[in-house]
């Protein structure tokens, strides 16, 4: 799946214009409101941003992974929260249905997800199951042609906005093979939301707990209709998500470097721009070289991802996606730290990008698998082979 080159370059140009003309000027408003203004969300729907990764046959734009990474790289140049509004529809919320859903499920959900009429979240993490996702405790008991689900999901991105969840629950015994993936409408009786999480950064993104108390969900809502394979669905979704986040990290690193270069040219000390000093140049050069390495990994891995059959997992590509996620998210952490350093005291002041991005990028090393989990995945692959 890919959009033809000409249409893609038109799309990308219009996304870049949208970022420069609408999103960057709204960054302060976003910070103050702690929400994405409704008119911006409406424009995003109009542009088709909620459906970039969904095939045209289900109402989306049908980008390949490489193309999606390019667009997400561009979106990394502005505040995190703008992409987050449609991020779960493009990635972790929708992809399980696309990869493993029945044709009926795809027809029922993907067009609404692609248009943005339905926000879909990914609900895997729990209070006692984070890195060890296979130990999740949310229980789904069969009762006639329904399952009754009980449990709590934690830190669920876009839950306050969601109309449905791709939700992993235990239908069988312990371990990965006892887990099923469900499509759970958010208005199912028995579902309630926790209070919004107060986070270190990323103002305007919305996360909270999702509590399920005797929530009755049709058995027909198990993704693909097959119980016991939900963990694999979740892992495949995360492989893809990790590439998406790598592209975002590279975009954010580029914005940080661009702003740091501008500051280094303009800020004068000791009678000349600080960019004339080699110690500042060293920080800029290290950041640029590391960004280039991250971009090269991201592009190579996205190409490999596109080369494999849709929805099928390839252990080598999963391992490379973990390498890419680990490197790119750690890289942007170092780049943000240097950007603050180059700005000096100004880098600690909230009106500068460096301060906001420094806080925002911290999450990248934690969610969709911590750096340490990426190390585990990479090492497991090497030792197995
Ligand atoms: N694609 C497809 N299948 C996969 C897979 C992948 N990327 N990774 C694992 N699987 C399969 C395995 O092949 C195995 O299937 P079989 O039993 O048929 O062989 C099954 O899933 C269980 O895999 P494994 O034994 O490796 O599971 P573990 O419990 O050891 O844990 C890790 C695997 C740690 C990698 C996993 O729990 C993980 O990714 N944790 C982090 C979770 C995360 O990212 N959370 C963030 C939430 S979203 S913000």
Tab-separated table of C-alpha atoms and ligand atoms in Angstrom:
chain	number	residue	atom	x	y	z
A	1	UNK	CA	0.000	0.000	0.000
A	2	UNK	CA	1.317	3.438	-0.926
A	3	UNK	CA	0.065	6.701	-2.350
A	4	UNK	CA	1.420	7.522	-5.812
A	5	UNK	CA	4.474	9.781	-5.687
A	6	UNK	CA	2.803	12.873	-7.134
A	7	UNK	CA	-0.219	12.797	-4.809
A	8	UNK	CA	2.109	12.131	-1.891
A	9	UNK	CA	4.288	15.131	-2.608
A	10	UNK	CA	1.160	17.337	-2.844
A	11	UNK	CA	-0.122	15.941	0.453
A	12	UNK	CA	3.210	16.458	2.156
A	13	UNK	CA	3.474	20.026	0.912
A	14	UNK	CA	0.011	20.809	2.236
A	15	UNK	CA	0.795	19.216	5.623
A	16	UNK	CA	4.003	21.280	5.823
A	17	UNK	CA	2.041	24.444	5.008
A	18	UNK	CA	-0.551	23.549	7.635
A	19	UNK	CA	2.208	23.074	10.226
A	20	UNK	CA	3.830	26.425	9.413
A	21	UNK	CA	0.662	28.470	8.957
A	22	UNK	CA	-1.729	26.959	11.511
A	23	UNK	CA	0.030	24.756	14.039
A	24	UNK	CA	3.239	26.604	14.917
A	25	UNK	CA	1.369	29.897	15.519
A	26	UNK	CA	-1.064	28.019	17.818
A	27	UNK	CA	1.629	26.473	20.035
A	28	UNK	CA	1.201	29.085	22.808
A	29	UNK	CA	-2.586	28.730	22.734
A	30	UNK	CA	-2.212	24.974	23.026
A	31	UNK	CA	0.049	25.404	26.033
A	32	UNK	CA	-2.428	27.766	27.726
A	33	UNK	CA	-5.614	25.820	26.883
A	34	UNK	CA	-4.048	22.411	27.523
A	35	UNK	CA	-6.133	21.291	24.563
A	36	UNK	CA	-6.110	21.381	20.787
A	37	UNK	CA	-8.506	24.089	19.541
A	38	UNK	CA	-11.621	22.640	17.889
A	39	UNK	CA	-11.109	24.544	14.618
A	40	UNK	CA	-7.678	22.932	14.227
A	41	UNK	CA	-9.143	19.465	14.821
A	42	UNK	CA	-11.800	20.219	12.181
A	43	UNK	CA	-9.082	21.221	9.689
A	44	UNK	CA	-7.156	18.022	10.455
A	45	UNK	CA	-10.254	15.965	9.643
A	46	UNK	CA	-10.766	17.916	6.448
A	47	UNK	CA	-7.172	17.197	5.379
A	48	UNK	CA	-7.610	13.485	6.024
A	49	UNK	CA	-4.937	13.323	8.725
A	50	UNK	CA	-6.954	10.868	10.843
A	51	UNK	CA	-6.830	8.332	8.021
A	52	UNK	CA	-3.346	8.601	6.540
A	53	UNK	CA	-2.482	4.968	7.357
A	54	UNK	CA	-5.847	3.465	6.426
A	55	UNK	CA	-6.303	2.087	2.894
A	56	UNK	CA	-8.340	4.109	0.424
A	57	UNK	CA	-10.853	1.241	0.215
A	58	UNK	CA	-11.799	2.026	3.850
A	59	UNK	CA	-11.885	5.786	3.375
A	60	UNK	CA	-8.294	6.641	4.262
A	61	UNK	CA	-5.355	8.026	2.292
A	62	UNK	CA	-3.395	4.761	2.243
A	63	UNK	CA	0.175	5.836	2.937
A	64	UNK	CA	2.937	3.267	3.145
A	65	UNK	CA	4.949	3.106	6.384
A	66	UNK	CA	7.760	5.076	4.731
A	67	UNK	CA	5.331	7.774	3.642
A	68	UNK	CA	3.678	7.856	7.066
A	69	UNK	CA	7.107	8.301	8.646
A	70	UNK	CA	7.822	11.274	6.372
A	71	UNK	CA	4.564	12.974	7.372
A	72	UNK	CA	5.096	12.215	11.068
A	73	UNK	CA	8.646	13.589	10.785
A	74	UNK	CA	7.117	16.840	9.524
A	75	UNK	CA	4.624	16.860	12.401
A	76	UNK	CA	7.530	16.526	14.838
A	77	UNK	CA	8.369	20.137	13.979
A	78	UNK	CA	5.507	21.435	16.091
A	79	UNK	CA	3.984	20.764	19.510
A	80	UNK	CA	3.541	17.106	20.331
A	81	UNK	CA	-0.150	17.363	21.149
A	82	UNK	CA	-1.247	18.257	17.613
A	83	UNK	CA	-0.168	14.876	16.240
A	84	UNK	CA	-1.489	13.136	19.314
A	85	UNK	CA	-5.110	14.073	18.506
A	86	UNK	CA	-5.077	11.753	15.497
A	87	UNK	CA	-2.037	9.637	16.465
A	88	UNK	CA	-4.023	6.733	17.910
A	89	UNK	CA	-6.381	6.675	14.896
A	90	UNK	CA	-3.391	6.473	12.562
A	91	UNK	CA	-1.379	4.050	14.672
A	92	UNK	CA	-1.933	1.923	17.731
A	93	UNK	CA	-5.736	2.298	17.931
A	94	UNK	CA	-6.640	1.332	14.371
A	95	UNK	CA	-3.867	-0.949	13.198
A	96	UNK	CA	-4.935	-4.054	15.126
A	97	UNK	CA	-8.272	-3.951	13.303
A	98	UNK	CA	-6.550	-3.399	9.976
A	99	UNK	CA	-3.996	-6.170	10.509
A	100	UNK	CA	-6.108	-8.867	12.128
A	101	UNK	CA	-9.760	-7.778	11.995
A	102	UNK	CA	-12.496	-9.537	10.037
A	103	UNK	CA	-13.756	-7.868	6.869
A	104	UNK	CA	-16.949	-6.972	8.733
A	105	UNK	CA	-14.989	-5.280	11.541
A	106	UNK	CA	-12.889	-3.350	9.045
A	107	UNK	CA	-15.988	-2.129	7.213
A	108	UNK	CA	-17.699	-1.187	10.458
A	109	UNK	CA	-14.850	0.753	12.071
A	110	UNK	CA	-12.111	1.856	9.682
A	111	UNK	CA	-14.089	4.434	7.668
A	112	UNK	CA	-15.196	6.210	10.877
A	113	UNK	CA	-11.639	6.089	12.220
A	114	UNK	CA	-10.237	7.432	8.944
A	115	UNK	CA	-12.644	10.376	8.894
A	116	UNK	CA	-11.973	11.204	12.553
A	117	UNK	CA	-15.653	10.747	13.440
A	118	UNK	CA	-14.530	8.001	15.814
A	119	UNK	CA	-11.457	8.396	18.009
A	120	UNK	CA	-9.967	5.032	18.876
A	121	UNK	CA	-7.458	4.388	21.684
A	122	UNK	CA	-5.169	1.466	22.447
A	123	UNK	CA	-5.697	-0.018	25.913
A	124	UNK	CA	-2.971	-2.462	26.920
A	125	UNK	CA	-1.195	-1.022	29.987
A	126	UNK	CA	-2.597	-1.638	33.469
A	127	UNK	CA	-1.637	-0.617	37.005
A	128	UNK	CA	0.276	-3.919	37.414
A	129	UNK	CA	1.197	-4.638	33.785
A	130	UNK	CA	3.416	-2.160	31.936
A	131	UNK	CA	6.629	-3.552	30.494
A	132	UNK	CA	5.395	-7.069	31.275
A	133	UNK	CA	2.354	-6.701	29.064
A	134	UNK	CA	1.669	-10.451	28.957
A	135	UNK	CA	0.843	-10.395	32.686
A	136	UNK	CA	-2.218	-8.177	32.228
A	137	UNK	CA	-5.096	-8.895	34.618
A	138	UNK	CA	-8.169	-7.402	32.960
A	139	UNK	CA	-10.504	-10.372	32.734
A	140	UNK	CA	-13.082	-11.155	30.035
A	141	UNK	CA	-15.509	-13.971	30.948
A	142	UNK	CA	-17.717	-15.531	28.302
A	143	UNK	CA	-21.439	-15.200	29.048
A	144	UNK	CA	-23.541	-16.491	26.155
A	145	UNK	CA	-22.573	-14.487	23.090
A	146	UNK	CA	-20.988	-11.695	25.149
A	147	UNK	CA	-17.913	-11.255	27.294
A	148	UNK	CA	-18.103	-9.515	30.657
A	149	UNK	CA	-14.966	-7.451	31.133
A	150	UNK	CA	-13.528	-6.266	34.450
A	151	UNK	CA	-10.262	-4.430	35.027
A	152	UNK	CA	-8.411	-1.124	34.845
A	153	UNK	CA	-6.340	0.256	31.993
A	154	UNK	CA	-3.773	2.961	32.764
A	155	UNK	CA	-2.218	5.986	30.966
A	156	UNK	CA	-4.508	5.486	27.964
A	157	UNK	CA	-3.718	8.112	25.340
A	158	UNK	CA	-6.809	9.844	23.964
A	159	UNK	CA	-9.140	7.936	26.335
A	160	UNK	CA	-10.985	11.160	27.250
A	161	UNK	CA	-11.696	11.719	23.541
A	162	UNK	CA	-12.250	8.086	22.531
A	163	UNK	CA	-15.387	6.565	21.064
A	164	UNK	CA	-13.854	3.070	21.145
A	165	UNK	CA	-10.860	1.158	22.441
A	166	UNK	CA	-8.718	-1.612	21.027
A	167	UNK	CA	-8.510	-3.308	24.391
A	168	UNK	CA	-6.522	-6.345	25.481
A	169	UNK	CA	-8.141	-8.596	28.095
A	170	UNK	CA	-7.594	-12.103	29.413
A	171	UNK	CA	-10.046	-14.672	28.042
A	172	UNK	CA	-7.874	-17.685	28.841
A	173	UNK	CA	-5.112	-18.807	31.192
A	174	UNK	CA	-1.922	-16.988	32.213
A	175	UNK	CA	0.651	-15.600	29.768
A	176	UNK	CA	0.463	-14.233	26.275
A	177	UNK	CA	-1.706	-16.987	24.808
A	178	UNK	CA	-4.568	-16.177	27.221
A	179	UNK	CA	-5.005	-12.645	25.879
A	180	UNK	CA	-7.592	-11.467	23.338
A	181	UNK	CA	-7.944	-8.094	21.621
A	182	UNK	CA	-11.426	-6.548	21.684
A	183	UNK	CA	-13.037	-3.551	20.028
A	184	UNK	CA	-14.847	-1.939	22.953
A	185	UNK	CA	-17.225	0.987	22.367
A	186	UNK	CA	-16.541	3.699	24.960
A	187	UNK	CA	-20.250	4.095	25.730
A	188	UNK	CA	-20.585	0.464	26.891
A	189	UNK	CA	-22.343	0.519	30.292
A	190	UNK	CA	-19.816	-0.237	33.044
A	191	UNK	CA	-16.993	1.803	31.491
A	192	UNK	CA	-15.826	4.902	33.333
A	193	UNK	CA	-12.826	7.180	32.996
A	194	UNK	CA	-10.373	8.271	35.662
A	195	UNK	CA	-9.442	11.912	36.139
A	196	UNK	CA	-7.083	13.321	33.482
A	197	UNK	CA	-3.422	12.550	34.243
A	198	UNK	CA	-1.229	15.548	35.104
A	199	UNK	CA	1.927	15.029	33.085
A	200	UNK	CA	5.480	16.400	32.994
A	201	UNK	CA	4.955	17.780	29.490
A	202	UNK	CA	2.939	17.338	26.318
A	203	UNK	CA	0.257	19.809	27.281
A	204	UNK	CA	-2.826	19.250	25.157
A	205	UNK	CA	-2.426	15.471	25.026
A	206	UNK	CA	-5.061	13.594	26.986
A	207	UNK	CA	-4.508	10.443	29.013
A	208	UNK	CA	-6.398	8.789	31.854
A	209	UNK	CA	-7.429	5.437	33.357
A	210	UNK	CA	-10.219	3.403	31.788
A	211	UNK	CA	-12.149	1.350	34.349
A	212	UNK	CA	-14.307	-1.586	33.261
A	213	UNK	CA	-16.887	-2.924	35.709
A	214	UNK	CA	-18.978	-5.735	34.273
A	215	UNK	CA	-18.777	-4.173	30.807
A	216	UNK	CA	-20.691	-6.464	28.394
A	217	UNK	CA	-19.031	-6.635	24.999
A	218	UNK	CA	-20.253	-8.868	22.137
A	219	UNK	CA	-18.013	-11.878	21.489
A	220	UNK	CA	-18.158	-10.737	17.858
A	221	UNK	CA	-15.975	-7.772	18.897
A	222	UNK	CA	-12.883	-9.936	19.379
A	223	UNK	CA	-10.525	-8.730	16.662
A	224	UNK	CA	-10.473	-11.355	13.920
A	225	UNK	CA	-13.012	-13.422	15.855
A	226	UNK	CA	-10.211	-15.581	17.298
A	227	UNK	CA	-9.578	-15.540	21.068
A	228	UNK	CA	-6.040	-15.991	22.398
A	229	UNK	CA	-4.102	-14.097	19.735
A	230	UNK	CA	-4.578	-10.573	21.107
A	231	UNK	CA	-1.049	-10.348	22.503
A	232	UNK	CA	0.408	-10.989	19.069
A	233	UNK	CA	-1.893	-8.363	17.586
A	234	UNK	CA	-0.704	-5.904	20.236
A	235	UNK	CA	2.967	-6.684	19.562
A	236	UNK	CA	2.534	-6.215	15.800
A	237	UNK	CA	0.795	-2.902	16.425
A	238	UNK	CA	3.648	-1.807	18.687
A	239	UNK	CA	6.328	-2.738	16.123
A	240	UNK	CA	4.691	-0.306	13.773
A	241	UNK	CA	4.090	2.267	16.499
A	242	UNK	CA	7.774	2.211	17.395
A	243	UNK	CA	8.695	3.261	13.876
A	244	UNK	CA	6.072	6.000	13.922
A	245	UNK	CA	7.569	7.351	17.174
A	246	UNK	CA	11.085	7.169	15.718
A	247	UNK	CA	9.991	9.449	12.888
A	248	UNK	CA	8.431	11.818	15.394
A	249	UNK	CA	11.646	11.868	17.454
A	250	UNK	CA	13.664	12.763	14.338
A	251	UNK	CA	11.266	15.584	13.434
A	252	UNK	CA	11.488	16.989	16.950
A	253	UNK	CA	15.289	16.741	16.873
A	254	UNK	CA	15.332	18.703	13.622
A	255	UNK	CA	13.159	21.472	15.072
A	256	UNK	CA	15.373	21.623	18.175
A	257	UNK	CA	18.527	21.877	16.067
A	258	UNK	CA	17.004	24.516	13.782
A	259	UNK	CA	15.979	26.657	16.749
A	260	UNK	CA	19.344	26.148	18.475
A	261	UNK	CA	21.202	27.213	15.321
A	262	UNK	CA	19.045	30.346	15.026
A	263	UNK	CA	19.712	31.182	18.675
A	264	UNK	CA	23.453	30.535	18.319
A	265	UNK	CA	23.598	32.987	15.399
A	266	UNK	CA	21.631	35.703	17.156
A	267	UNK	CA	22.804	35.524	20.771
A	268	UNK	CA	26.014	37.473	21.371
A	269	UNK	CA	28.486	36.967	24.222
A	270	UNK	CA	32.106	38.032	24.527
A	271	UNK	CA	31.448	40.370	21.609
A	272	UNK	CA	30.335	37.793	19.044
A	273	UNK	CA	27.550	35.298	18.271
A	274	UNK	CA	27.847	32.243	20.507
A	275	UNK	CA	27.779	30.099	17.340
A	276	UNK	CA	31.340	31.300	16.692
A	277	UNK	CA	32.535	29.357	19.728
A	278	UNK	CA	33.732	25.852	19.064
A	279	UNK	CA	32.182	24.417	22.217
A	280	UNK	CA	28.744	25.509	20.933
A	281	UNK	CA	29.628	24.221	17.465
A	282	UNK	CA	30.507	20.852	18.989
A	283	UNK	CA	27.045	20.512	20.513
A	284	UNK	CA	25.357	21.483	17.236
A	285	UNK	CA	27.508	19.103	15.217
A	286	UNK	CA	26.936	16.161	17.566
A	287	UNK	CA	23.194	16.759	17.394
A	288	UNK	CA	23.158	16.954	13.607
A	289	UNK	CA	25.268	13.801	13.183
A	290	UNK	CA	23.048	11.878	15.580
A	291	UNK	CA	19.910	13.091	13.811
A	292	UNK	CA	21.342	11.892	10.503
A	293	UNK	CA	22.004	8.469	12.017
A	294	UNK	CA	18.462	8.314	13.422
A	295	UNK	CA	16.900	9.381	10.127
A	296	UNK	CA	18.911	6.787	8.226
A	297	UNK	CA	17.773	4.029	10.582
A	298	UNK	CA	14.169	5.186	10.456
A	299	UNK	CA	14.097	5.312	6.636
A	300	UNK	CA	15.821	1.961	6.225
A	301	UNK	CA	13.569	0.253	8.754
A	302	UNK	CA	10.396	1.763	7.268
A	303	UNK	CA	11.421	0.441	3.840
A	304	UNK	CA	11.968	-3.019	5.277
A	305	UNK	CA	8.596	-2.760	7.014
A	306	UNK	CA	6.932	-1.921	3.692
A	307	UNK	CA	8.647	-4.844	1.980
A	308	UNK	CA	7.014	-7.481	4.177
A	309	UNK	CA	3.422	-8.723	3.734
A	310	UNK	CA	0.830	-6.440	5.400
A	311	UNK	CA	-0.098	-7.548	8.917
A	312	UNK	CA	2.520	-10.318	9.030
A	313	UNK	CA	5.253	-10.127	11.589
A	314	UNK	CA	8.914	-10.511	10.686
A	315	UNK	CA	11.190	-10.984	13.732
A	316	UNK	CA	14.105	-9.266	12.007
A	317	UNK	CA	12.025	-6.166	11.225
A	318	UNK	CA	10.595	-6.160	14.789
A	319	UNK	CA	14.132	-6.226	16.147
A	320	UNK	CA	15.212	-3.391	13.828
A	321	UNK	CA	12.150	-1.350	14.819
A	322	UNK	CA	13.275	-1.708	18.437
A	323	UNK	CA	16.825	-0.626	17.501
A	324	UNK	CA	15.383	2.387	15.692
A	325	UNK	CA	13.005	3.346	18.500
A	326	UNK	CA	15.750	2.992	21.085
A	327	UNK	CA	18.263	5.051	19.126
A	328	UNK	CA	15.935	7.803	17.891
A	329	UNK	CA	14.195	8.434	21.205
A	330	UNK	CA	17.455	8.441	23.171
A	331	UNK	CA	18.967	10.642	20.465
A	332	UNK	CA	16.239	13.289	20.721
A	333	UNK	CA	16.704	13.298	24.507
A	334	UNK	CA	20.361	14.208	24.031
A	335	UNK	CA	19.541	16.759	21.331
A	336	UNK	CA	16.945	18.431	23.577
A	337	UNK	CA	19.414	18.541	26.443
A	338	UNK	CA	22.031	20.216	24.230
A	339	UNK	CA	19.423	22.640	22.874
A	340	UNK	CA	18.662	23.775	26.434
A	341	UNK	CA	22.403	24.084	27.102
A	342	UNK	CA	22.982	26.214	23.988
A	343	UNK	CA	20.131	28.509	25.037
A	344	UNK	CA	21.704	28.939	28.485
A	345	UNK	CA	19.287	30.439	31.042
A	346	UNK	CA	16.767	31.096	28.251
A	347	UNK	CA	16.568	27.336	27.691
A	348	UNK	CA	14.966	27.012	31.105
A	349	UNK	CA	12.263	29.555	30.309
A	350	UNK	CA	8.914	28.254	29.170
A	351	UNK	CA	8.492	30.460	26.105
A	352	UNK	CA	11.333	28.746	24.248
A	353	UNK	CA	10.831	25.552	22.248
A	354	UNK	CA	13.858	24.017	23.942
A	355	UNK	CA	12.158	24.051	27.367
A	356	UNK	CA	8.887	22.565	26.097
A	357	UNK	CA	10.415	19.974	23.843
A	358	UNK	CA	12.880	18.970	26.593
A	359	UNK	CA	9.899	17.952	28.744
A	360	UNK	CA	7.858	16.579	25.839
A	361	UNK	CA	10.478	14.239	24.393
A	362	UNK	CA	11.065	12.551	27.746
A	363	UNK	CA	7.996	10.389	27.224
A	364	UNK	CA	9.350	8.947	23.976
A	365	UNK	CA	11.843	6.813	25.903
A	366	UNK	CA	9.049	5.404	28.056
A	367	UNK	CA	5.925	4.615	26.096
A	368	UNK	CA	5.385	1.947	23.445
A	369	UNK	CA	8.165	0.097	25.255
A	370	UNK	CA	10.911	1.661	27.386
A	371	UNK	CA	14.476	1.767	26.115
A	372	UNK	CA	15.187	-1.196	28.383
A	373	UNK	CA	12.360	-3.215	26.793
A	374	UNK	CA	13.794	-2.413	23.336
A	375	UNK	CA	17.144	-3.746	24.601
A	376	UNK	CA	15.424	-6.923	25.786
A	377	UNK	CA	13.748	-7.416	22.388
A	378	UNK	CA	17.001	-6.820	20.493
A	379	UNK	CA	19.090	-9.086	22.715
A	380	UNK	CA	16.461	-11.844	22.716
A	381	UNK	CA	16.527	-11.846	18.923
A	382	UNK	CA	20.337	-12.001	18.792
A	383	UNK	CA	20.618	-14.765	21.355
A	384	UNK	CA	17.821	-16.809	19.768
A	385	UNK	CA	19.503	-16.670	16.381
B	1	LIG	N1	5.088	-9.684	16.516
B	1	LIG	C1	4.319	-10.812	16.542
B	1	LIG	N2	4.330	-11.692	17.563
B	1	LIG	C2	5.148	-11.426	18.592
B	1	LIG	C3	5.949	-10.277	18.643
B	1	LIG	C4	5.903	-9.385	17.542
B	1	LIG	N3	6.653	-8.279	17.519
B	1	LIG	N4	6.640	-10.268	19.803
B	1	LIG	C5	6.284	-11.381	20.461
B	1	LIG	N5	5.375	-12.069	19.733
B	1	LIG	C6	4.758	-13.367	20.053
B	1	LIG	C7	5.847	-14.399	20.312
B	1	LIG	O1	6.247	-15.005	19.103
B	1	LIG	C8	5.147	-15.364	21.236
B	1	LIG	O2	4.323	-16.228	20.491
B	1	LIG	P1	4.497	-17.836	20.591
B	1	LIG	O3	4.230	-18.163	22.036
B	1	LIG	O4	3.478	-18.376	19.651
B	1	LIG	O5	5.916	-18.115	20.210
B	1	LIG	C9	4.243	-14.467	22.056
B	1	LIG	O6	4.035	-13.261	21.287
B	1	LIG	C10	4.834	-14.098	23.391
B	1	LIG	O7	6.083	-13.492	23.146
B	1	LIG	P2	7.243	-13.403	24.226
B	1	LIG	O8	7.421	-14.755	24.850
B	1	LIG	O9	8.422	-12.777	23.604
B	1	LIG	O10	6.576	-12.443	25.318
B	1	LIG	P3	7.152	-11.867	26.655
B	1	LIG	O11	6.077	-11.938	27.683
B	1	LIG	O12	8.485	-12.456	26.963
B	1	LIG	O13	7.355	-10.278	26.419
B	1	LIG	C11	7.932	-8.169	25.523
B	1	LIG	C12	7.664	-9.688	25.329
B	1	LIG	C13	8.719	-7.811	26.769
B	1	LIG	C14	8.711	-7.816	24.314
B	1	LIG	C15	6.558	-7.462	25.544
B	1	LIG	O14	5.848	-7.729	26.732
B	1	LIG	C16	6.647	-5.975	25.352
B	1	LIG	O15	6.815	-5.483	24.236
B	1	LIG	N6	6.506	-5.194	26.448
B	1	LIG	C17	6.404	-3.769	26.368
B	1	LIG	C18	4.986	-3.403	26.201
B	1	LIG	C19	4.811	-2.010	25.735
B	1	LIG	O16	5.419	-1.571	24.765
B	1	LIG	N7	3.936	-1.306	26.421
B	1	LIG	C20	3.604	0.004	26.070
B	1	LIG	C21	2.128	0.048	25.944
B	1	LIG	S1	1.526	1.084	24.713
B	1	LIG	S2	1.956	2.896	25.243
